[in-house]
C-alpha cells in the first residue's frame, strides 16, 4: 500500500474532520486520516468491553498464536512498513529496516512465547482447612496512547504485553504519525477477533482525554511528555484508573579517564543523534573526566561532522529532519537561550538546515553550567551537551542532578567503578560501556518525572494484569 493512498477506512460522515499527515523531509501532505469523534471513541470502548468477555477466556496458546501471526505479517511487510514509517517520521529508512523493524517483530514473538510461560500460579494452606490459590488475570479494556517519535515500536511495546495478558485494547497513535499502525488495520482484523484491537485517531487533548477519563476503561498506558502524563493522571484519578507513564528523560553519559574514548565517542555520535535526537534515552548530557575532556571533545566534533544529514529515503542518510516545524522551533529556542546566556560554547551546529523540510544541524555545546536549560530540560532534538568533571563523586552528583530518571550510561574499564557508579545512579536503566542498547527480555522504565511502570520483559505483564486470590474452604 503506497503511503500517498492511505485513507481511513471508516465511512465518511457529514462534517467529517481529518488529520493531514505531513512528510517532515518535504513538508508535503502524504495522507489524511479521519478523526474519531466522541461517539466513535465511545463505540470503540463498548466494542472492546464486549470483546473482553471472550478474549479474557482464551488460552495462552491462542493468544500466542495470534501474536506470532502478527509478528510474521510485520516481517513479511517490513519494507512497506519501513517506507511508511520513514516518510511519516523522517527517520532514515536504513535505520528503520536495520534497527527498528527487527526489534518490533521480535517484540511480538517474545510476548507470544512468554505468555505461555507465566507461571504466576501458586497454592498453599495458610489457614487451617482453607487452600489459597493465586492466579494472574487481565485488567479488562486498556487504552494505549503512543508518541510520534517511535510510532510502530511503541505500538509493539504496548500492544504485545497488553494482548498477551488477555486484555482488549484501544490504541491511539499520535496525530502526527498514525500511518504505520493504520497500515496494520487489515492484519488486526484478520488475526484477532472483532473488538480485541480498536484504533482511534485524533488529538491527544480530545481523544486521549476521553480514553483517560472513561469509566469503561480499566487502565491507560501513555508514552509522551511530562505534561501529557500529568494530564492523563489527573483524568484517570476521577475513577482511580490504573496508569503506566513513560514521560521522557535526559540521559547522562559519564566518561571516565580510563574509558575507551574512541568507543565512547562513537556511542555518543550514534545514540545522541539517532532519530535526530528525538529519543527519551538519547545520550544528550555527557560528562567527561577532566583528563580526557579535550581529547574526547575534539574527536566528538570530528565524528558528528561526519554524520550525513539528508533525505531519509537515501540509504546513506544517518540523520533526518525533526518531526515538525513546531518541534524544530522548540529546539532552536533552547539554542538561542544558550547563546544569549553565554554559558556554553556552541562548537557545532545550532542552526536550521535546508530550504525545505524540518532539518536542524547536529549540535554540540561544550562547557555549560549545570543549571542551564540545555542541561536540565529535555530538548528532544539533535543537541548534545558536553561538560567536564573532576572526581567519581562529582560525576555521580552531576548525573543525578536532574528531574528525570529514565536512562544513563557509564564508560570505564574499571569494573569496580562501573558497578559502584551504576548502584548510585538514580535511573531506571544504567548501561556500562554501551548506550541505547535494548532487548525485549529486559525491562524499560524510569522514576521521578520520567514516570513509572515497565515496558518490555515479563515485568511489563504486571502492568496489564492483576494477581487474584481465590480461597477454598475444604473442612
CSV table of C-alpha atoms in Angstrom, one decimal:
chain,number,residue,atom,x,y,z
A,1,UNK,CA,0.0,0.0,0.0
A,2,UNK,CA,1.6,3.3,-1.0
A,3,UNK,CA,1.7,6.0,1.6
A,4,UNK,CA,0.0,8.5,-0.6
A,5,UNK,CA,-3.0,6.3,-0.9
A,6,UNK,CA,-3.6,5.6,2.7
A,7,UNK,CA,-7.1,6.6,3.8
A,8,UNK,CA,-9.0,5.9,7.0
A,9,UNK,CA,-11.4,3.0,6.1
A,10,UNK,CA,-14.4,4.1,8.0
A,11,UNK,CA,-17.3,5.5,6.1
A,12,UNK,CA,-17.0,9.3,5.5
A,13,UNK,CA,-19.6,11.1,7.6
A,14,UNK,CA,-21.0,14.6,7.0
A,15,UNK,CA,-18.8,17.2,8.6
A,16,UNK,CA,-16.0,14.6,9.0
A,17,UNK,CA,-12.8,16.1,10.2
A,18,UNK,CA,-9.4,14.8,9.0
A,19,UNK,CA,-5.8,14.8,10.1
A,20,UNK,CA,-3.5,15.9,7.3
A,21,UNK,CA,-0.3,13.9,7.6
A,22,UNK,CA,3.0,15.6,6.6
A,23,UNK,CA,6.3,14.2,5.4
A,24,UNK,CA,8.8,16.2,7.6
A,25,UNK,CA,11.5,15.8,5.0
A,26,UNK,CA,9.5,17.5,2.2
A,27,UNK,CA,6.7,19.3,4.1
A,28,UNK,CA,4.3,17.6,1.7
A,29,UNK,CA,0.9,16.1,2.8
A,30,UNK,CA,1.2,12.4,2.2
A,31,UNK,CA,-2.1,11.2,3.6
A,32,UNK,CA,-5.1,12.0,5.7
A,33,UNK,CA,-6.8,10.1,8.5
A,34,UNK,CA,-10.4,10.6,9.7
A,35,UNK,CA,-10.5,11.9,13.3
A,36,UNK,CA,-12.6,9.8,15.7
A,37,UNK,CA,-15.3,11.9,17.2
A,38,UNK,CA,-16.6,11.3,20.8
A,39,UNK,CA,-19.3,8.9,19.6
A,40,UNK,CA,-16.8,6.8,17.7
A,41,UNK,CA,-14.4,6.7,20.7
A,42,UNK,CA,-17.3,5.5,22.9
A,43,UNK,CA,-18.3,2.9,20.4
A,44,UNK,CA,-14.7,1.6,20.4
A,45,UNK,CA,-14.7,1.4,24.2
A,46,UNK,CA,-18.0,-0.5,24.1
A,47,UNK,CA,-16.8,-2.9,21.4
A,48,UNK,CA,-13.6,-3.6,23.5
A,49,UNK,CA,-15.7,-4.3,26.6
A,50,UNK,CA,-17.9,-6.7,24.7
A,51,UNK,CA,-14.9,-8.5,23.1
A,52,UNK,CA,-13.2,-8.8,26.5
A,53,UNK,CA,-15.8,-11.2,27.8
A,54,UNK,CA,-14.5,-13.9,25.3
A,55,UNK,CA,-10.9,-12.8,24.8
A,56,UNK,CA,-10.1,-13.0,28.5
A,57,UNK,CA,-11.0,-16.7,28.4
A,58,UNK,CA,-8.7,-17.6,25.5
A,59,UNK,CA,-5.9,-19.9,26.4
A,60,UNK,CA,-2.3,-18.7,26.3
A,61,UNK,CA,-1.6,-20.7,23.2
A,62,UNK,CA,-4.5,-19.0,21.4
A,63,UNK,CA,-3.1,-15.5,22.3
A,64,UNK,CA,0.4,-16.7,21.5
A,65,UNK,CA,-0.6,-17.9,18.0
A,66,UNK,CA,-2.3,-14.5,17.3
A,67,UNK,CA,0.8,-12.6,18.3
A,68,UNK,CA,3.0,-14.9,16.3
A,69,UNK,CA,0.9,-14.3,13.2
A,70,UNK,CA,1.1,-10.6,13.7
A,71,UNK,CA,4.9,-10.8,14.0
A,72,UNK,CA,5.1,-12.8,10.8
A,73,UNK,CA,2.9,-10.3,9.0
A,74,UNK,CA,5.1,-7.4,10.0
A,75,UNK,CA,8.2,-9.3,9.0
A,76,UNK,CA,6.7,-10.1,5.6
A,77,UNK,CA,5.7,-6.4,5.1
A,78,UNK,CA,8.8,-4.9,6.6
A,79,UNK,CA,9.8,-2.8,3.5
A,80,UNK,CA,6.3,-1.3,3.1
A,81,UNK,CA,6.1,-0.5,6.8
A,82,UNK,CA,9.7,0.9,6.8
A,83,UNK,CA,8.8,3.2,3.9
A,84,UNK,CA,5.7,4.4,5.6
A,85,UNK,CA,7.5,5.0,8.9
A,86,UNK,CA,10.3,6.8,7.1
A,87,UNK,CA,8.0,9.1,5.2
A,88,UNK,CA,5.8,9.8,8.1
A,89,UNK,CA,8.5,10.5,10.7
A,90,UNK,CA,11.6,11.5,8.8
A,91,UNK,CA,13.6,8.5,10.1
A,92,UNK,CA,16.4,7.3,7.8
A,93,UNK,CA,14.9,4.2,6.1
A,94,UNK,CA,18.0,2.2,6.5
A,95,UNK,CA,17.8,2.6,10.3
A,96,UNK,CA,14.2,1.6,10.4
A,97,UNK,CA,14.9,-1.5,8.4
A,98,UNK,CA,18.1,-2.4,10.4
A,99,UNK,CA,17.3,-1.3,13.9
A,100,UNK,CA,13.6,-0.9,14.4
A,101,UNK,CA,11.6,-3.4,12.3
A,102,UNK,CA,13.6,-6.5,13.6
A,103,UNK,CA,13.1,-5.4,17.2
A,104,UNK,CA,9.4,-4.9,16.6
A,105,UNK,CA,9.0,-8.3,15.1
A,106,UNK,CA,10.9,-9.8,17.9
A,107,UNK,CA,8.8,-8.0,20.5
A,108,UNK,CA,5.6,-9.7,19.3
A,109,UNK,CA,7.4,-13.0,19.1
A,110,UNK,CA,8.9,-12.6,22.6
A,111,UNK,CA,5.4,-12.0,24.1
A,112,UNK,CA,4.0,-14.8,22.0
A,113,UNK,CA,6.4,-17.1,23.8
A,114,UNK,CA,6.3,-15.6,27.3
A,115,UNK,CA,2.5,-15.5,27.6
A,116,UNK,CA,2.6,-19.4,27.6
A,117,UNK,CA,5.1,-19.4,30.4
A,118,UNK,CA,3.7,-17.1,33.0
A,119,UNK,CA,3.8,-19.5,35.9
A,120,UNK,CA,2.4,-16.9,38.4
A,121,UNK,CA,0.1,-19.5,39.9
A,122,UNK,CA,0.6,-20.8,43.4
A,123,UNK,CA,-1.3,-22.6,46.2
A,124,UNK,CA,-1.0,-23.3,49.8
A,125,UNK,CA,-2.9,-23.6,53.1
A,126,UNK,CA,-2.4,-20.6,55.3
A,127,UNK,CA,-5.5,-21.0,57.4
A,128,UNK,CA,-6.4,-24.5,58.6
A,129,UNK,CA,-9.0,-26.1,56.3
A,130,UNK,CA,-8.5,-23.5,53.6
A,131,UNK,CA,-6.5,-23.6,50.4
A,132,UNK,CA,-5.4,-20.4,48.8
A,133,UNK,CA,-4.8,-20.1,45.1
A,134,UNK,CA,-3.3,-17.1,43.2
A,135,UNK,CA,-3.9,-16.7,39.5
A,136,UNK,CA,-3.0,-13.9,37.1
A,137,UNK,CA,-5.9,-12.2,35.3
A,138,UNK,CA,-6.2,-9.4,32.8
A,139,UNK,CA,-7.4,-6.0,33.8
A,140,UNK,CA,-10.0,-5.5,31.1
A,141,UNK,CA,-10.1,-2.7,28.5
A,142,UNK,CA,-6.8,-0.8,28.3
A,143,UNK,CA,-6.2,2.4,26.5
A,144,UNK,CA,-2.8,2.7,24.8
A,145,UNK,CA,-1.5,6.1,23.9
A,146,UNK,CA,1.6,6.3,21.8
A,147,UNK,CA,4.1,9.1,20.9
A,148,UNK,CA,5.3,10.3,17.5
A,149,UNK,CA,9.0,9.5,17.8
A,150,UNK,CA,8.7,5.7,17.6
A,151,UNK,CA,5.1,5.1,16.3
A,152,UNK,CA,5.4,1.4,15.4
A,153,UNK,CA,7.9,0.4,18.0
A,154,UNK,CA,5.9,2.0,20.8
A,155,UNK,CA,2.8,0.3,19.4
A,156,UNK,CA,4.6,-3.1,19.8
A,157,UNK,CA,5.8,-2.3,23.3
A,158,UNK,CA,2.2,-1.6,24.4
A,159,UNK,CA,0.1,-4.0,22.3
A,160,UNK,CA,2.2,-7.1,22.8
A,161,UNK,CA,2.1,-7.4,26.6
A,162,UNK,CA,-1.5,-6.0,26.9
A,163,UNK,CA,-2.8,-8.6,24.4
A,164,UNK,CA,-0.6,-11.4,25.8
A,165,UNK,CA,-2.1,-10.8,29.3
A,166,UNK,CA,-5.7,-11.2,27.9
A,167,UNK,CA,-6.8,-7.6,27.7
A,168,UNK,CA,-8.7,-5.9,24.8
A,169,UNK,CA,-7.2,-2.6,23.7
A,170,UNK,CA,-8.0,0.8,22.3
A,171,UNK,CA,-4.9,2.2,20.6
A,172,UNK,CA,-4.4,5.9,19.9
A,173,UNK,CA,-1.4,6.8,17.8
A,174,UNK,CA,0.0,10.3,17.8
A,175,UNK,CA,-2.0,12.6,15.5
A,176,UNK,CA,1.3,13.3,13.7
A,177,UNK,CA,2.3,9.7,12.9
A,178,UNK,CA,-0.7,7.4,12.5
A,179,UNK,CA,0.2,5.8,9.2
A,180,UNK,CA,2.2,2.7,10.1
A,181,UNK,CA,-0.4,1.5,12.7
A,182,UNK,CA,-3.1,2.2,10.2
A,183,UNK,CA,-1.4,0.0,7.7
A,184,UNK,CA,-1.9,-2.9,10.1
A,185,UNK,CA,-5.7,-2.4,10.3
A,186,UNK,CA,-6.4,-5.3,7.9
A,187,UNK,CA,-3.9,-7.6,9.7
A,188,UNK,CA,-5.6,-6.8,13.1
A,189,UNK,CA,-9.0,-7.7,11.6
A,190,UNK,CA,-7.8,-11.0,10.1
A,191,UNK,CA,-5.8,-12.2,13.1
A,192,UNK,CA,-7.7,-11.1,16.1
A,193,UNK,CA,-11.4,-11.4,17.0
A,194,UNK,CA,-13.6,-8.4,16.4
A,195,UNK,CA,-13.2,-5.7,19.1
A,196,UNK,CA,-9.9,-7.0,20.6
A,197,UNK,CA,-7.9,-4.2,18.9
A,198,UNK,CA,-9.6,-0.9,18.3
A,199,UNK,CA,-7.9,2.1,16.7
A,200,UNK,CA,-8.9,5.7,17.3
A,201,UNK,CA,-7.4,8.8,15.8
A,202,UNK,CA,-7.1,12.4,16.8
A,203,UNK,CA,-5.6,14.9,19.1
A,204,UNK,CA,-4.4,13.7,22.5
A,205,UNK,CA,-6.2,16.6,24.2
A,206,UNK,CA,-9.5,15.4,22.9
A,207,UNK,CA,-9.4,11.7,22.0
A,208,UNK,CA,-6.7,10.8,24.6
A,209,UNK,CA,-8.6,12.7,27.3
A,210,UNK,CA,-11.8,10.7,26.5
A,211,UNK,CA,-10.0,7.5,27.0
A,212,UNK,CA,-8.2,8.5,30.2
A,213,UNK,CA,-11.5,9.7,31.7
A,214,UNK,CA,-13.8,6.8,30.6
A,215,UNK,CA,-15.3,4.7,33.4
A,216,UNK,CA,-15.3,1.8,31.0
A,217,UNK,CA,-11.5,1.8,30.6
A,218,UNK,CA,-9.6,0.0,33.3
A,219,UNK,CA,-6.1,1.1,32.5
A,220,UNK,CA,-4.3,3.7,30.5
A,221,UNK,CA,-0.7,3.5,29.3
A,222,UNK,CA,1.0,6.6,27.9
A,223,UNK,CA,4.4,7.3,26.4
A,224,UNK,CA,4.8,11.0,26.0
A,225,UNK,CA,5.8,14.3,27.6
A,226,UNK,CA,5.7,15.1,31.3
A,227,UNK,CA,2.8,17.5,30.7
A,228,UNK,CA,0.8,14.8,28.8
A,229,UNK,CA,1.4,12.3,31.6
A,230,UNK,CA,0.3,14.7,34.3
A,231,UNK,CA,-3.0,15.5,32.5
A,232,UNK,CA,-3.7,11.8,31.9
A,233,UNK,CA,-3.0,11.1,35.5
A,234,UNK,CA,-5.4,13.9,36.5
A,235,UNK,CA,-8.2,12.5,34.4
A,236,UNK,CA,-7.6,8.9,35.4
A,237,UNK,CA,-7.8,9.9,39.1
A,238,UNK,CA,-11.5,10.6,38.6
A,239,UNK,CA,-12.2,6.8,38.8
A,240,UNK,CA,-8.9,5.6,40.2
A,241,UNK,CA,-7.8,4.1,36.9
A,242,UNK,CA,-4.5,2.2,36.8
A,243,UNK,CA,-1.9,4.1,34.8
A,244,UNK,CA,1.5,3.4,33.3
A,245,UNK,CA,3.5,6.5,32.4
A,246,UNK,CA,6.8,6.8,30.4
A,247,UNK,CA,7.4,10.5,30.3
A,248,UNK,CA,10.8,11.3,28.9
A,249,UNK,CA,14.4,11.7,30.0
A,250,UNK,CA,17.7,13.5,30.0
A,251,UNK,CA,20.2,10.7,29.9
A,252,UNK,CA,23.6,11.4,31.4
A,253,UNK,CA,26.7,9.7,30.0
A,254,UNK,CA,29.7,9.6,32.3
A,255,UNK,CA,33.1,9.1,30.6
A,256,UNK,CA,36.0,8.4,32.9
A,257,UNK,CA,39.7,8.9,32.0
A,258,UNK,CA,40.2,5.1,31.9
A,259,UNK,CA,37.4,4.5,29.4
A,260,UNK,CA,37.9,3.6,25.7
A,261,UNK,CA,37.5,7.1,24.4
A,262,UNK,CA,37.0,6.1,20.8
A,263,UNK,CA,34.2,3.7,21.7
A,264,UNK,CA,32.5,6.4,23.9
A,265,UNK,CA,32.8,8.9,21.1
A,266,UNK,CA,31.2,6.5,18.6
A,267,UNK,CA,28.4,5.7,21.0
A,268,UNK,CA,27.5,9.4,21.6
A,269,UNK,CA,27.7,10.0,17.9
A,270,UNK,CA,25.1,7.3,17.3
A,271,UNK,CA,22.9,7.4,20.4
A,272,UNK,CA,23.0,11.2,20.7
A,273,UNK,CA,21.7,11.8,17.2
A,274,UNK,CA,19.8,8.6,16.4
A,275,UNK,CA,16.2,9.6,15.3
A,276,UNK,CA,17.5,13.2,15.2
A,277,UNK,CA,17.8,13.1,19.0
A,278,UNK,CA,14.1,12.6,19.4
A,279,UNK,CA,14.5,9.9,21.9
A,280,UNK,CA,13.9,9.8,25.7
A,281,UNK,CA,17.1,7.8,26.2
A,282,UNK,CA,19.3,9.8,23.8
A,283,UNK,CA,22.9,10.3,25.0
A,284,UNK,CA,22.4,14.0,25.3
A,285,UNK,CA,24.1,15.0,28.6
A,286,UNK,CA,27.7,14.0,28.5
A,287,UNK,CA,30.2,14.4,31.4
A,288,UNK,CA,33.8,13.7,30.7
A,289,UNK,CA,36.6,13.5,33.2
A,290,UNK,CA,39.0,16.4,33.0
A,291,UNK,CA,42.0,14.5,31.9
A,292,UNK,CA,40.2,13.3,28.7
A,293,UNK,CA,37.9,16.2,28.1
A,294,UNK,CA,39.9,17.9,25.3
A,295,UNK,CA,40.7,14.6,23.5
A,296,UNK,CA,37.1,13.5,23.8
A,297,UNK,CA,35.5,16.7,22.5
A,298,UNK,CA,38.0,17.1,19.6
A,299,UNK,CA,37.1,13.5,18.5
A,300,UNK,CA,33.4,14.0,19.0
A,301,UNK,CA,33.3,17.2,17.0
A,302,UNK,CA,35.0,15.4,14.1
A,303,UNK,CA,32.7,12.4,14.5
A,304,UNK,CA,29.5,14.5,14.5
A,305,UNK,CA,30.7,16.5,11.5
A,306,UNK,CA,30.9,13.2,9.6
A,307,UNK,CA,27.1,12.5,10.1
A,308,UNK,CA,25.2,12.7,6.8
A,309,UNK,CA,22.0,14.7,7.2
A,310,UNK,CA,19.6,14.4,4.3
A,311,UNK,CA,16.8,12.6,2.5
A,312,UNK,CA,15.5,9.8,4.8
A,313,UNK,CA,15.0,7.5,1.8
A,314,UNK,CA,18.6,7.8,0.8
A,315,UNK,CA,20.3,4.6,2.2
A,316,UNK,CA,23.4,6.6,3.1
A,317,UNK,CA,21.5,9.2,5.3
A,318,UNK,CA,22.2,8.9,9.0
A,319,UNK,CA,20.1,11.9,10.4
A,320,UNK,CA,16.8,13.1,9.0
A,321,UNK,CA,14.5,16.0,9.9
A,322,UNK,CA,12.7,16.8,13.1
A,323,UNK,CA,9.1,15.8,13.2
A,324,UNK,CA,7.6,19.2,12.6
A,325,UNK,CA,8.2,23.0,12.2
A,326,UNK,CA,7.0,23.4,15.8
A,327,UNK,CA,9.5,20.9,17.2
A,328,UNK,CA,12.3,22.5,15.2
A,329,UNK,CA,11.4,25.9,16.7
A,330,UNK,CA,11.4,24.4,20.2
A,331,UNK,CA,14.8,23.0,19.7
A,332,UNK,CA,16.1,26.3,18.3
A,333,UNK,CA,14.7,28.2,21.2
A,334,UNK,CA,16.9,26.2,23.6
A,335,UNK,CA,20.0,27.1,21.4
A,336,UNK,CA,19.1,30.7,21.3
A,337,UNK,CA,18.7,30.8,25.1
A,338,UNK,CA,22.1,29.2,25.4
A,339,UNK,CA,23.6,31.8,23.1
A,340,UNK,CA,22.1,34.7,25.0
A,341,UNK,CA,23.3,33.4,28.3
A,342,UNK,CA,26.9,32.9,27.1
A,343,UNK,CA,27.1,29.8,29.4
A,344,UNK,CA,28.4,27.3,26.9
A,345,UNK,CA,30.3,27.2,23.6
A,346,UNK,CA,28.3,26.1,20.6
A,347,UNK,CA,31.1,24.1,19.0
A,348,UNK,CA,29.0,22.7,16.1
A,349,UNK,CA,25.5,23.3,14.6
A,350,UNK,CA,23.0,25.5,16.3
A,351,UNK,CA,21.1,26.4,13.1
A,352,UNK,CA,18.4,25.4,10.6
A,353,UNK,CA,19.3,23.3,7.6
A,354,UNK,CA,17.8,23.2,4.1
A,355,UNK,CA,15.1,25.3,2.5
A,356,UNK,CA,12.6,22.5,2.6
A,357,UNK,CA,12.0,20.0,5.4
A,358,UNK,CA,12.3,20.4,9.2
A,359,UNK,CA,16.0,19.9,9.3
A,360,UNK,CA,18.3,21.1,12.1
A,361,UNK,CA,22.1,20.8,12.2
A,362,UNK,CA,23.5,18.3,14.7
A,363,UNK,CA,24.6,20.5,17.6
A,364,UNK,CA,27.3,20.2,20.2
A,365,UNK,CA,27.6,22.6,23.2
A,366,UNK,CA,30.6,22.5,25.4
A,367,UNK,CA,31.1,23.6,29.0
A,368,UNK,CA,27.6,24.7,30.1
A,369,UNK,CA,26.5,25.4,33.6
A,370,UNK,CA,24.7,22.5,35.3
A,371,UNK,CA,21.7,24.7,35.9
A,372,UNK,CA,21.3,25.7,32.2
A,373,UNK,CA,18.1,24.7,30.4
A,374,UNK,CA,20.0,22.8,27.7
A,375,UNK,CA,21.4,20.6,30.5
A,376,UNK,CA,18.3,20.2,32.6
A,377,UNK,CA,15.4,20.1,30.2
A,378,UNK,CA,14.5,17.5,27.5
A,379,UNK,CA,15.2,19.2,24.2
A,380,UNK,CA,14.2,16.3,22.0
A,381,UNK,CA,16.4,17.2,19.2
A,382,UNK,CA,19.9,16.8,17.8
A,383,UNK,CA,21.6,18.6,20.6
A,384,UNK,CA,24.3,17.1,22.9
A,385,UNK,CA,26.0,19.0,25.8
A,386,UNK,CA,29.5,18.0,27.0
A,387,UNK,CA,30.9,19.1,30.4
A,388,UNK,CA,34.0,18.2,32.4
A,389,UNK,CA,34.1,16.7,35.9
A,390,UNK,CA,36.9,16.0,38.3
A,391,UNK,CA,36.1,13.1,40.6
A,392,UNK,CA,33.9,10.0,40.8
A,393,UNK,CA,31.7,11.7,43.4
A,394,UNK,CA,31.5,14.8,41.2
A,395,UNK,CA,30.3,12.8,38.2
A,396,UNK,CA,27.6,11.0,40.2
A,397,UNK,CA,26.3,14.2,41.7
A,398,UNK,CA,26.1,15.9,38.3
A,399,UNK,CA,24.4,12.9,36.6
A,400,UNK,CA,21.8,12.6,39.3
A,401,UNK,CA,21.1,16.3,39.4
A,402,UNK,CA,18.1,16.1,37.1
A,403,UNK,CA,14.3,15.8,37.5
A,404,UNK,CA,14.2,12.8,35.0
A,405,UNK,CA,15.3,9.3,35.8
A,406,UNK,CA,15.0,7.1,32.7
A,407,UNK,CA,18.4,6.1,31.3
A,408,UNK,CA,22.1,6.6,31.8
A,409,UNK,CA,25.5,5.2,30.9
A,410,UNK,CA,28.9,4.8,32.4
A,411,UNK,CA,32.1,4.4,30.5
A,412,UNK,CA,35.1,2.9,32.3
A,413,UNK,CA,37.4,-0.1,32.2
A,414,UNK,CA,37.3,-0.4,35.9
A,415,UNK,CA,34.6,-2.9,36.8
A,416,UNK,CA,34.5,-1.8,40.4
A,417,UNK,CA,34.0,1.8,39.4
A,418,UNK,CA,31.3,0.8,36.9
A,419,UNK,CA,29.3,-1.2,39.4
A,420,UNK,CA,29.7,1.3,42.2
A,421,UNK,CA,28.5,4.1,39.8
A,422,UNK,CA,25.6,2.1,38.5
A,423,UNK,CA,24.4,1.4,42.0
A,424,UNK,CA,24.3,5.1,42.8
A,425,UNK,CA,22.7,6.2,39.5
A,426,UNK,CA,19.0,7.2,40.0
A,427,UNK,CA,17.8,5.9,36.7
A,428,UNK,CA,15.6,3.0,35.5
A,429,UNK,CA,18.5,1.8,33.3
A,430,UNK,CA,22.3,2.2,33.5
A,431,UNK,CA,24.3,0.9,30.6
A,432,UNK,CA,28.0,0.2,31.1
A,433,UNK,CA,30.3,0.8,28.1
A,434,UNK,CA,27.2,1.0,25.8
A,435,UNK,CA,24.2,3.2,25.3
A,436,UNK,CA,20.8,2.9,23.6
A,437,UNK,CA,21.0,-0.9,23.6
A,438,UNK,CA,17.7,-2.6,24.1
A,439,UNK,CA,16.5,-6.2,24.2
A,440,UNK,CA,12.9,-7.4,24.6
A,441,UNK,CA,13.8,-9.6,27.6
A,442,UNK,CA,14.9,-6.7,29.8
A,443,UNK,CA,12.5,-4.0,31.4
A,444,UNK,CA,12.5,-0.4,30.4
A,445,UNK,CA,11.1,2.3,32.6
A,446,UNK,CA,12.0,5.2,34.8
A,447,UNK,CA,11.4,7.1,38.0
A,448,UNK,CA,11.0,10.6,39.2
A,449,UNK,CA,9.5,12.7,36.4
A,450,UNK,CA,10.2,10.0,33.8
A,451,UNK,CA,7.2,8.3,35.2
A,452,UNK,CA,6.7,4.7,36.4
A,453,UNK,CA,5.9,1.2,35.2
A,454,UNK,CA,7.8,-1.1,32.9
A,455,UNK,CA,7.7,-1.7,29.1
A,456,UNK,CA,9.3,-4.9,27.7
A,457,UNK,CA,10.2,-8.1,29.6
A,458,UNK,CA,8.0,-10.2,31.8
A,459,UNK,CA,7.7,-7.2,34.2
A,460,UNK,CA,5.5,-5.4,31.7
A,461,UNK,CA,2.9,-8.2,32.0
A,462,UNK,CA,2.4,-6.9,35.6
A,463,UNK,CA,1.3,-3.6,34.1
A,464,UNK,CA,-1.6,-5.2,32.3
A,465,UNK,CA,-2.7,-7.9,34.8
A,466,UNK,CA,-3.7,-8.4,38.5
A,467,UNK,CA,-2.9,-11.1,41.0
A,468,UNK,CA,-6.2,-12.6,42.1
A,469,UNK,CA,-6.6,-14.6,45.3
A,470,UNK,CA,-9.0,-17.5,45.5
A,471,UNK,CA,-9.6,-19.2,48.8
A,472,UNK,CA,-11.3,-22.6,49.1
A,473,UNK,CA,-12.7,-23.9,52.4
A,474,UNK,CA,-12.5,-27.7,52.4
A,475,UNK,CA,-13.2,-28.6,56.1
